[in-house]
Amino acid sequence: FVVCDPTGLRATVFYELGYAEGRRKPVVLCARRGTVLPFDLHDHPTLFWRDAAGLHDDLAEKISLIAREHGRG
């Protein structure tokens, strides 16, 4: 799986996101609360975080789910 955070809208993150999706890898998209996602990502499930602790908890839950879905947990 790949974790992408488009906060700041850096081009390299979008490149890596597209590459991961092209390789059919599970992608976890997370962004700082208040980030306006580009039109082609606004429907993608996104974990919006406020602080590091909340992001940690949300990522742990999502990664656990991905591991179970792919038989690794």
mmCIF file of N, CA and C in Angstrom:
data_model
loop_
_atom_site.group_PDB
_atom_site.id
_atom_site.type_symbol
_atom_site.label_atom_id
_atom_site.label_comp_id
_atom_site.label_asym_id
_atom_site.label_seq_id
_atom_site.Cartn_x
_atom_site.Cartn_y
_atom_site.Cartn_z
ATOM 1 N N PHE A 1 0.836 -1.178 0.000
ATOM 2 C CA PHE A 1 0.000 0.000 0.000
ATOM 3 C C PHE A 1 0.880 1.240 0.000
ATOM 4 N N VAL A 2 0.273 2.369 -0.330
ATOM 5 C CA VAL A 2 0.990 3.637 -0.378
ATOM 6 C C VAL A 2 0.175 4.671 0.382
ATOM 7 N N VAL A 3 0.846 5.473 1.192
ATOM 8 C CA VAL A 3 0.194 6.589 1.886
ATOM 9 C C VAL A 3 0.613 7.870 1.181
ATOM 10 N N CYS A 4 -0.363 8.641 0.720
ATOM 11 C CA CYS A 4 -0.093 9.913 0.039
ATOM 12 C C CYS A 4 -0.775 11.045 0.798
ATOM 13 N N ASP A 5 -0.036 12.125 0.978
ATOM 14 C CA ASP A 5 -0.580 13.314 1.624
ATOM 15 C C ASP A 5 -0.400 14.495 0.671
ATOM 16 N N PRO A 6 -1.479 14.912 -0.005
ATOM 17 C CA PRO A 6 -1.373 16.010 -0.967
ATOM 18 C C PRO A 6 -1.414 17.401 -0.345
ATOM 19 N N THR A 7 -1.336 17.492 0.990
ATOM 20 C CA THR A 7 -1.297 18.795 1.642
ATOM 21 C C THR A 7 -0.150 19.595 1.017
ATOM 22 N N GLY A 8 -0.434 20.798 0.571
ATOM 23 C CA GLY A 8 0.581 21.604 -0.090
ATOM 24 C C GLY A 8 0.582 21.436 -1.592
ATOM 25 N N LEU A 9 -0.182 20.450 -2.077
ATOM 26 C CA LEU A 9 -0.380 20.222 -3.511
ATOM 27 C C LEU A 9 0.934 20.140 -4.289
ATOM 28 N N ARG A 10 1.853 19.292 -3.811
ATOM 29 C CA ARG A 10 3.130 19.086 -4.496
ATOM 30 C C ARG A 10 2.967 18.100 -5.646
ATOM 31 N N ALA A 11 3.521 18.451 -6.797
ATOM 32 C CA ALA A 11 3.367 17.638 -8.010
ATOM 33 C C ALA A 11 3.897 16.220 -7.832
ATOM 34 N N THR A 12 4.982 16.043 -7.105
ATOM 35 C CA THR A 12 5.561 14.709 -6.955
ATOM 36 C C THR A 12 4.615 13.756 -6.233
ATOM 37 N N VAL A 13 3.825 14.278 -5.326
ATOM 38 C CA VAL A 13 2.865 13.431 -4.612
ATOM 39 C C VAL A 13 1.808 12.919 -5.589
ATOM 40 N N PHE A 14 1.355 13.765 -6.488
ATOM 41 C CA PHE A 14 0.352 13.343 -7.470
ATOM 42 C C PHE A 14 0.937 12.318 -8.441
ATOM 43 N N TYR A 15 2.201 12.494 -8.788
ATOM 44 C CA TYR A 15 2.881 11.526 -9.648
ATOM 45 C C TYR A 15 2.928 10.161 -8.957
ATOM 46 N N GLU A 16 3.352 10.148 -7.694
ATOM 47 C CA GLU A 16 3.452 8.899 -6.947
ATOM 48 C C GLU A 16 2.081 8.261 -6.737
ATOM 49 N N LEU A 17 1.066 9.067 -6.505
ATOM 50 C CA LEU A 17 -0.299 8.563 -6.353
ATOM 51 C C LEU A 17 -0.751 7.884 -7.636
ATOM 52 N N GLY A 18 -0.541 8.542 -8.771
ATOM 53 C CA GLY A 18 -0.921 7.963 -10.061
ATOM 54 C C GLY A 18 -0.165 6.686 -10.359
ATOM 55 N N TYR A 19 1.119 6.673 -10.036
ATOM 56 C CA TYR A 19 1.935 5.479 -10.250
ATOM 57 C C TYR A 19 1.413 4.317 -9.411
ATOM 58 N N ALA A 20 1.123 4.579 -8.142
ATOM 59 C CA ALA A 20 0.610 3.529 -7.256
ATOM 60 C C ALA A 20 -0.722 2.989 -7.761
ATOM 61 N N GLU A 21 -1.601 3.870 -8.164
ATOM 62 C CA GLU A 21 -2.901 3.410 -8.668
ATOM 63 C C GLU A 21 -2.729 2.635 -9.970
ATOM 64 N N GLY A 22 -1.795 3.075 -10.824
ATOM 65 C CA GLY A 22 -1.514 2.347 -12.057
ATOM 66 C C GLY A 22 -0.987 0.951 -11.792
ATOM 67 N N ARG A 23 -0.268 0.787 -10.694
ATOM 68 C CA ARG A 23 0.251 -0.521 -10.289
ATOM 69 C C ARG A 23 -0.759 -1.310 -9.463
ATOM 70 N N ARG A 24 -1.953 -0.733 -9.299
ATOM 71 C CA ARG A 24 -3.049 -1.353 -8.541
ATOM 72 C C ARG A 24 -2.687 -1.605 -7.073
ATOM 73 N N LYS A 25 -1.949 -0.666 -6.504
ATOM 74 C CA LYS A 25 -1.610 -0.733 -5.084
ATOM 75 C C LYS A 25 -2.693 -0.004 -4.296
ATOM 76 N N PRO A 26 -3.037 -0.508 -3.121
ATOM 77 C CA PRO A 26 -3.985 0.236 -2.284
ATOM 78 C C PRO A 26 -3.372 1.585 -1.907
ATOM 79 N N VAL A 27 -4.150 2.645 -2.016
ATOM 80 C CA VAL A 27 -3.673 3.992 -1.697
ATOM 81 C C VAL A 27 -4.483 4.552 -0.539
ATOM 82 N N VAL A 28 -3.781 5.044 0.466
ATOM 83 C CA VAL A 28 -4.412 5.742 1.582
ATOM 84 C C VAL A 28 -4.109 7.219 1.369
ATOM 85 N N LEU A 29 -5.145 7.985 1.125
ATOM 86 C CA LEU A 29 -4.989 9.416 0.909
ATOM 87 C C LEU A 29 -5.338 10.133 2.205
ATOM 88 N N CYS A 30 -4.439 10.983 2.673
ATOM 89 C CA CYS A 30 -4.687 11.758 3.886
ATOM 90 C C CYS A 30 -4.212 13.183 3.636
ATOM 91 N N ALA A 31 -4.892 14.139 4.231
ATOM 92 C CA ALA A 31 -4.539 15.545 4.031
ATOM 93 C C ALA A 31 -4.914 16.338 5.272
ATOM 94 N N ARG A 32 -4.164 17.412 5.485
ATOM 95 C CA ARG A 32 -4.477 18.301 6.606
ATOM 96 C C ARG A 32 -5.888 18.852 6.412
ATOM 97 N N ARG A 33 -6.642 18.874 7.501
ATOM 98 C CA ARG A 33 -7.994 19.422 7.455
ATOM 99 C C ARG A 33 -7.933 20.835 6.874
ATOM 100 N N GLY A 34 -8.826 21.121 5.933
ATOM 101 C CA GLY A 34 -8.856 22.414 5.269
ATOM 102 C C GLY A 34 -8.221 22.390 3.888
ATOM 103 N N THR A 35 -7.511 21.302 3.560
ATOM 104 C CA THR A 35 -6.916 21.175 2.233
ATOM 105 C C THR A 35 -8.024 21.000 1.205
ATOM 106 N N VAL A 36 -7.961 21.764 0.141
ATOM 107 C CA VAL A 36 -8.917 21.629 -0.955
ATOM 108 C C VAL A 36 -8.282 20.707 -1.989
ATOM 109 N N LEU A 37 -8.878 19.531 -2.147
ATOM 110 C CA LEU A 37 -8.337 18.561 -3.087
ATOM 111 C C LEU A 37 -8.687 18.950 -4.515
ATOM 112 N N PRO A 38 -7.800 18.647 -5.471
ATOM 113 C CA PRO A 38 -8.111 18.904 -6.878
ATOM 114 C C PRO A 38 -9.349 18.123 -7.303
ATOM 115 N N PHE A 39 -9.969 18.570 -8.389
ATOM 116 C CA PHE A 39 -11.234 17.982 -8.833
ATOM 117 C C PHE A 39 -11.151 16.477 -9.038
ATOM 118 N N ASP A 40 -10.015 15.961 -9.472
ATOM 119 C CA ASP A 40 -9.921 14.533 -9.762
ATOM 120 C C ASP A 40 -9.662 13.677 -8.515
ATOM 121 N N LEU A 41 -9.498 14.313 -7.362
ATOM 122 C CA LEU A 41 -9.314 13.572 -6.113
ATOM 123 C C LEU A 41 -10.428 13.803 -5.102
ATOM 124 N N HIS A 42 -11.293 14.764 -5.353
ATOM 125 C CA HIS A 42 -12.262 15.120 -4.306
ATOM 126 C C HIS A 42 -13.238 13.994 -3.976
ATOM 127 N N ASP A 43 -13.398 12.997 -4.850
ATOM 128 C CA ASP A 43 -14.266 11.853 -4.550
ATOM 129 C C ASP A 43 -13.489 10.670 -3.975
ATOM 130 N N HIS A 44 -12.179 10.774 -3.923
ATOM 131 C CA HIS A 44 -11.348 9.698 -3.398
ATOM 132 C C HIS A 44 -11.451 9.705 -1.875
ATOM 133 N N PRO A 45 -11.666 8.531 -1.242
ATOM 134 C CA PRO A 45 -11.735 8.495 0.221
ATOM 135 C C PRO A 45 -10.460 9.091 0.829
ATOM 136 N N THR A 46 -10.625 10.048 1.712
ATOM 137 C CA THR A 46 -9.483 10.776 2.269
ATOM 138 C C THR A 46 -9.620 10.890 3.782
ATOM 139 N N LEU A 47 -8.512 10.648 4.480
ATOM 140 C CA LEU A 47 -8.457 10.866 5.920
ATOM 141 C C LEU A 47 -7.990 12.301 6.130
ATOM 142 N N PHE A 48 -8.862 13.157 6.607
ATOM 143 C CA PHE A 48 -8.477 14.541 6.887
ATOM 144 C C PHE A 48 -8.033 14.622 8.339
ATOM 145 N N TRP A 49 -6.795 15.061 8.551
ATOM 146 C CA TRP A 49 -6.215 15.088 9.893
ATOM 147 C C TRP A 49 -6.058 16.508 10.409
ATOM 148 N N ARG A 50 -6.146 16.599 11.726
ATOM 149 C CA ARG A 50 -5.973 17.878 12.415
ATOM 150 C C ARG A 50 -4.631 17.915 13.135
ATOM 151 N N ASP A 51 -4.228 16.759 13.698
ATOM 152 C CA ASP A 51 -2.966 16.692 14.436
ATOM 153 C C ASP A 51 -2.345 15.312 14.246
ATOM 154 N N ALA A 52 -1.099 15.179 14.663
ATOM 155 C CA ALA A 52 -0.359 13.938 14.462
ATOM 156 C C ALA A 52 -1.008 12.751 15.171
ATOM 157 N N ALA A 53 -1.541 12.973 16.355
ATOM 158 C CA ALA A 53 -2.153 11.873 17.111
ATOM 159 C C ALA A 53 -3.382 11.331 16.375
ATOM 160 N N GLY A 54 -4.212 12.225 15.882
ATOM 161 C CA GLY A 54 -5.395 11.794 15.145
ATOM 162 C C GLY A 54 -5.024 11.085 13.852
ATOM 163 N N LEU A 55 -4.013 11.605 13.175
ATOM 164 C CA LEU A 55 -3.550 10.967 11.938
ATOM 165 C C LEU A 55 -3.028 9.571 12.236
ATOM 166 N N HIS A 56 -2.260 9.438 13.304
ATOM 167 C CA HIS A 56 -1.713 8.133 13.687
ATOM 168 C C HIS A 56 -2.833 7.116 13.891
ATOM 169 N N ASP A 57 -3.844 7.485 14.637
ATOM 170 C CA ASP A 57 -4.945 6.571 14.930
ATOM 171 C C ASP A 57 -5.699 6.192 13.655
ATOM 172 N N ASP A 58 -5.995 7.185 12.815
ATOM 173 C CA ASP A 58 -6.731 6.920 11.576
ATOM 174 C C ASP A 58 -5.926 6.033 10.629
ATOM 175 N N LEU A 59 -4.615 6.304 10.520
ATOM 176 C CA LEU A 59 -3.761 5.487 9.654
ATOM 177 C C LEU A 59 -3.651 4.061 10.175
ATOM 178 N N ALA A 60 -3.505 3.906 11.474
ATOM 179 C CA ALA A 60 -3.403 2.567 12.051
ATOM 180 C C ALA A 60 -4.649 1.746 11.727
ATOM 181 N N GLU A 61 -5.802 2.360 11.845
ATOM 182 C CA GLU A 61 -7.058 1.672 11.541
ATOM 183 C C GLU A 61 -7.142 1.309 10.057
ATOM 184 N N LYS A 62 -6.807 2.245 9.190
ATOM 185 C CA LYS A 62 -6.893 2.017 7.746
ATOM 186 C C LYS A 62 -5.889 0.962 7.296
ATOM 187 N N ILE A 63 -4.670 1.023 7.807
ATOM 188 C CA ILE A 63 -3.642 0.048 7.433
ATOM 189 C C ILE A 63 -4.025 -1.347 7.914
ATOM 190 N N SER A 64 -4.609 -1.432 9.089
ATOM 191 C CA SER A 64 -5.086 -2.719 9.601
ATOM 192 C C SER A 64 -6.154 -3.301 8.686
ATOM 193 N N LEU A 65 -7.056 -2.462 8.221
ATOM 194 C CA LEU A 65 -8.107 -2.894 7.298
ATOM 195 C C LEU A 65 -7.503 -3.402 5.993
ATOM 196 N N ILE A 66 -6.544 -2.676 5.445
ATOM 197 C CA ILE A 66 -5.899 -3.092 4.203
ATOM 198 C C ILE A 66 -5.198 -4.437 4.398
ATOM 199 N N ALA A 67 -4.510 -4.600 5.521
ATOM 200 C CA ALA A 67 -3.815 -5.859 5.801
ATOM 201 C C ALA A 67 -4.800 -7.028 5.858
ATOM 202 N N ARG A 68 -5.945 -6.820 6.494
ATOM 203 C CA ARG A 68 -6.951 -7.890 6.561
ATOM 204 C C ARG A 68 -7.506 -8.209 5.190
ATOM 205 N N GLU A 69 -7.774 -7.179 4.390
ATOM 206 C CA GLU A 69 -8.323 -7.388 3.043
ATOM 207 C C GLU A 69 -7.357 -8.134 2.140
ATOM 208 N N HIS A 70 -6.062 -7.984 2.370
ATOM 209 C CA HIS A 70 -5.063 -8.601 1.521
ATOM 210 C C HIS A 70 -4.416 -9.819 2.177
ATOM 211 N N GLY A 71 -5.059 -10.319 3.237
ATOM 212 C CA GLY A 71 -4.616 -11.542 3.875
ATOM 213 C C GLY A 71 -3.301 -11.438 4.621
ATOM 214 N N ARG A 72 -2.998 -10.260 5.161
ATOM 215 C CA ARG A 72 -1.735 -10.074 5.868
ATOM 216 C C ARG A 72 -1.951 -9.608 7.303
ATOM 217 N N GLY A 73 -3.105 -9.891 7.859
ATOM 218 C CA GLY A 73 -3.308 -9.397 9.211
ATOM 219 C C GLY A 73 -4.240 -10.189 10.026
#
